[in-house]
Amino acid sequence: MSFPSDLEIARNASLKPLDDIASQMNLPAHLLEPYGRDLMKIDLAAIDELSDRPKAKYVVVSAITPTPLGEGKTTTTVGLGQGFKHIGKNATVAIRQPSMGPTFGIKGGAAGGGYSQVVPMELLNLHLTGDMHAVTAAHNLLAAVIDNHIYQGNELNLDLNNITWRRVLDVNDRALRNIVVGLGGKGDGVPRQTGFDITAASEVMAALALTTSLEDLRERMGRIVVGYNEDGEPVTAEQLHAAGSMAVLLREAVKPNLLQTLENTPVLVHAGPFGNIATGNSSVVADRIGVRCGDYLITEAGFGADMGAERFFNIKCRTSGLRPDAAVVVATVRALKAHSGKYKIVAGKPLPPELLAENPDDVFEGAANLRKQIENIRIHGVSPVVAINAFPDDHPSEHEAIHQIAKEMGARSAVCTNFAEGGKGAAELAQAVAEAAEEPTDFRLLYPDEASLQEKIETVATKVYGADDVHFSLHALQQLDTYEKAGFGNLPVCIAKTHLSISSDPKLKGAPTGWTLPVREVRASVGAGFVYPICGDMRTMPGLGTNPAAFRVDLDDDGAITGLS
Amino acid sequence: MSFPSDLEIARNASLKPLDDIASQMNLPAHLLEPYGRDLMKIDLAAIDELSDRPKAKYVVVSAITPTPLGEGKTTTTVGLGQGFKHIGKNATVAIRQPSMGPTFGIKGGAAGGGYSQVVPMELLNLHLTGDMHAVTAAHNLLAAVIDNHIYQGNELNLDLNNITWRRVLDVNDRALRNIVVGLGGKGDGVPRQTGFDITAASEVMAALALTTSLEDLRERMGRIVVGYNEDGEPVTAEQLHAAGSMAVLLREAVKPNLLQTLENTPVLVHAGPFGNIATGNSSVVADRIGVRCGDYLITEAGFGADMGAERFFNIKCRTSGLRPDAAVVVATVRALKAHSGKYKIVAGKPLPPELLAENPDDVFEGAANLRKQIENIRIHGVSPVVAINAFPDDHPSEHEAIHQIAKEMGARSAVCTNFAEGGKGAAELAQAVAEAAEEPTDFRLLYPDEASLQEKIETVATKVYGADDVHFSLHALQQLDTYEKAGFGNLPVCIAKTHLSISSDPKLKGAPTGWTLPVREVRASVGAGFVYPICGDMRTMPGLGTNPAAFRVDLDDDGAITGLS
């Protein structure tokens, strides 16, 4: 008998009424807004109303540098949330909303896996409560206002070759990456080149993830820079009179969504910003609520600890004021073996068979990556815990190797079998996290607001990525100068680079040294609240493959969804 | 003291819990799905479950040919629904979902007006429960699959110059009307010209309005023709393997939304297809449910009786199998005066002052339009009732003129003051409608399924529009031939023409005779289930003006929406 599919497991879950889940969290009914049968939104008034309650231990889940297959970070996050129940504690999980484009692309859906899933997975992976669509609508309203402004006479003197605001759609559609708009007749707008990104890449999404209130979100919308005028000065959404309408479109989207795991652990799902050009973390408001709702709040950060966790510390926590108590670093045997540099793992293809043979030496050879990512947690003053996400082909000697590496680094570690076994498979990890979170913390940001943008980039590059140096192109230096002069110098930085290496070269495995980070250009998400240097090719609109999930997803005779994973 | 704004009135409404509204309709709780605090969806299982209940009287609200300002048809529809309570009867109202694009354009929001509104107006005019967004997502997923199919080798041999499927967004964005996609490098798709329409113009929206079940919607998605191959044969969404995913994206959108009026009359809001290139009617499934929930179901049809009502009879009722019992024709003094041909009314400008002077003779001079629209109801075997939507500047002698015209045509008539007074201002109309609906009906479709497409077009043109003849371009005749051969000949026709005249020339007022309908091309919405000849310039993507509502809509200090109308 084969292991059931995620969708089969999810379909057989016994969901509790969300009212009961909210009761577990001590959330009063007047803060809850049901959306359909198995979804709820939570009113932001919860932040103030619950602020007197004791703060939960705040735990971020990160990872070693993943292979293109991913290392089961969401599965571990969900499993850990479930695991706390097995050691007699209440936990809440906070994750990003999955992007719908990839649901119909290669992935088919994402919500953890096996017996550690968020349910209902079909709602989570499709529209949920419409937040993504609201982001799309707000983003594209601003785009329409920009092109209308140009068409009506361009009073603000926008430089048509320097409009940085594109459009967005939550679909994998490569044909929209580069387009020319405004064709047709005289009444059909002014022709110019632009394009669409996927909604997860929208600055509106990044702002939604970092905002602290609806009022704050309104101000962030106003600060969005859409491009520059002929004098090189930034032009904002406020100047275009679009920010009020954008905030109105986001009035419901700003409320976090409540779902549950297969074992009825509460899950806050909110915002879904990209992990390379944006923070890759779920929302500040969800965490601010969740941290008042139990013993532990487990929040997930995108990609490896150099990426999502660094942004979690230096951007998200800087904004929220919340201090983390522990950080989980998810590691797998297969990824550590890959970090030895001996194996090539390609998405959509079977693993190389030799990778599956028992070989703890290869795990040790790839250990540099795990060590460096543990250090990347430590330099922020947070206690790391290594979660060994077990796969069926792993060998005990290989798990032992990871335990040993963690121990040498002074970090706790635990094997997780929660994919196959649910929460009880993560009870040991929950215990390790509980112990780590009891240690005295000394949380620190890596750089102060006052440092220059260049200093901030250099700090992250050398301290977190292990680069020797940073090389700024002339263009990048000019842009940094422009941003400093425009008053954006106090923002944190979000370095857009590959997630497949701690360096900026996806081919370099382990913990690369002796390299220089190349910054070819720098962009500013002023509304979201960060500056992002571009260090590599950042794809912001995926395409569909030859056999996308869109071909398989369908309704069965009972109207239930099939093919979602 | 000035009359309060629509938003002020709506803000002061005392909404009932929707559970109570549903109880009024005898809708059992297990069929209801709350969406936030003041919205609900109704499960389609209601159609079967309630099928044994007595059928309500089914009343369609139409109008004379409107001026560009509109004649208050939705206000009358909502007021009439409220009015029935004042004569001791239960009514349910069914309307289309407003398009969000125009909400930020010229309109600022639409949900009736004055004391005859659907509430909460800010939810109705924005995302509602996300149905529009689901239509956008389903439509654009198909577009992405089409361009991906071409990129991956174009196995189906799609003719790049004959792809009729565009993309959609619910925003007024003229720059998207005509675009070139697929620019950039080799990996960024195949360049071709295309464009975006507003979501209301999507065939998916038209299909949602006409579908009878989720299963039926799945089949309609499969039948959608996206373009033609190099041999001129139609290529469908089913052939592209996209129809299942599209239906999955519409699984929640297929459920009608329940709201209420200011006086707590139940309102079903569902689907929002365009009134020129599509049916301009709300959904079949909403009407099928609503017709089992009280004494009267009042459903609105777009534009004048030649447009929305004709499609209501010949497309919507043909699909639903429901038989109407009465039809309201909304008339205003100002529109009838305009039909005299003496006045020019322009949207966004003040009315000509001479139009406001007491002048029943001008009303009589414009009466031909009202007479013809009454006849357009009668030829379908349905009893017409004239609703005189009163404006503050009207004079009693002018209302009397309309009464007299109606009487000469053997139609009941009533003055409605429901904008200013709410339901009691429509009690007289409710009484007239109740009487008309008691008359024996002889409902008949204007043409059988078996008639040729050309015959169907000629029938509507001559019998409803009063044209002498139809002129088909050679291109149109070829297309009709293609459609007949492809098996689409059994579909009804939806003639896309101006709504500002019964003819195809917006400048011709009254009831034009001695003219010929020009059919320059014909398109097929095979998934939605109709063929639509194009008779005039059909704008399917609006633009923003110099001072759009987007500039005024904002949040106040309490987070409430301002500027929505």
mmCIF file with all atom_site columns, C-alpha atoms in Angstrom, chain B residues 197 274-277 307 495-499 504 520 523 532-541:
data_model
loop_
_atom_site.group_PDB
_atom_site.id
_atom_site.type_symbol
_atom_site.label_atom_id
_atom_site.label_alt_id
_atom_site.label_comp_id
_atom_site.label_asym_id
_atom_site.label_entity_id
_atom_site.label_seq_id
_atom_site.pdbx_PDB_ins_code
_atom_site.Cartn_x
_atom_site.Cartn_y
_atom_site.Cartn_z
_atom_site.occupancy
_atom_site.B_iso_or_equiv
_atom_site.pdbx_formal_charge
_atom_site.auth_seq_id
_atom_site.auth_comp_id
_atom_site.auth_asym_id
_atom_site.auth_atom_id
_atom_site.pdbx_PDB_model_num
ATOM 1  C CA . ASP B 1 197 ? -10.959 43.628 -21.649 1.00 0.00 ? 197 ASP B CA 1
ATOM 2  C CA . PHE B 1 274 ? -21.727 43.227 -20.002 1.00 0.00 ? 274 PHE B CA 1
ATOM 3  C CA . GLY B 1 275 ? -24.998 44.468 -21.445 1.00 0.00 ? 275 GLY B CA 1
ATOM 4  C CA . ASN B 1 276 ? -23.864 44.917 -25.045 1.00 0.00 ? 276 ASN B CA 1
ATOM 5  C CA . ILE B 1 277 ? -21.579 42.000 -26.001 1.00 0.00 ? 277 ILE B CA 1
ATOM 6  C CA . MET B 1 307 ? -31.397 44.976 -24.946 1.00 0.00 ? 307 MET B CA 1
ATOM 7  C CA . ILE B 1 495 ? -26.769 41.412 -30.773 1.00 0.00 ? 495 ILE B CA 1
ATOM 8  C CA . ALA B 1 496 ? -24.014 43.805 -29.671 1.00 0.00 ? 496 ALA B CA 1
ATOM 9  C CA . LYS B 1 497 ? -25.245 47.290 -30.429 1.00 0.00 ? 497 LYS B CA 1
ATOM 10 C CA . THR B 1 498 ? -25.554 50.634 -28.698 1.00 0.00 ? 498 THR B CA 1
ATOM 11 C CA . HIS B 1 499 ? -27.892 50.831 -25.710 1.00 0.00 ? 499 HIS B CA 1
ATOM 12 C CA . SER B 1 504 ? -27.778 50.634 -33.982 1.00 0.00 ? 504 SER B CA 1
ATOM 13 C CA . ARG B 1 520 ? -19.908 43.801 -39.729 1.00 0.00 ? 520 ARG B CA 1
ATOM 14 C CA . ARG B 1 523 ? -18.322 36.373 -32.692 1.00 0.00 ? 523 ARG B CA 1
ATOM 15 C CA . TYR B 1 532 ? -22.957 37.811 -30.912 1.00 0.00 ? 532 TYR B CA 1
ATOM 16 C CA . PRO B 1 533 ? -23.047 39.899 -34.056 1.00 0.00 ? 533 PRO B CA 1
ATOM 17 C CA . ILE B 1 534 ? -21.156 43.196 -33.760 1.00 0.00 ? 534 ILE B CA 1
ATOM 18 C CA . CYS B 1 535 ? -23.233 46.178 -34.868 1.00 0.00 ? 535 CYS B CA 1
ATOM 19 C CA . GLY B 1 536 ? -21.227 49.238 -33.918 1.00 0.00 ? 536 GLY B CA 1
ATOM 20 C CA . ASP B 1 537 ? -18.175 50.150 -31.855 1.00 0.00 ? 537 ASP B CA 1
ATOM 21 C CA . MET B 1 538 ? -18.208 48.044 -28.705 1.00 0.00 ? 538 MET B CA 1
ATOM 22 C CA . ARG B 1 539 ? -15.816 49.327 -26.076 1.00 0.00 ? 539 ARG B CA 1
ATOM 23 C CA . THR B 1 540 ? -14.816 46.423 -23.851 1.00 0.00 ? 540 THR B CA 1
ATOM 24 C CA . MET B 1 541 ? -12.166 48.198 -21.745 1.00 0.00 ? 541 MET B CA 1
#
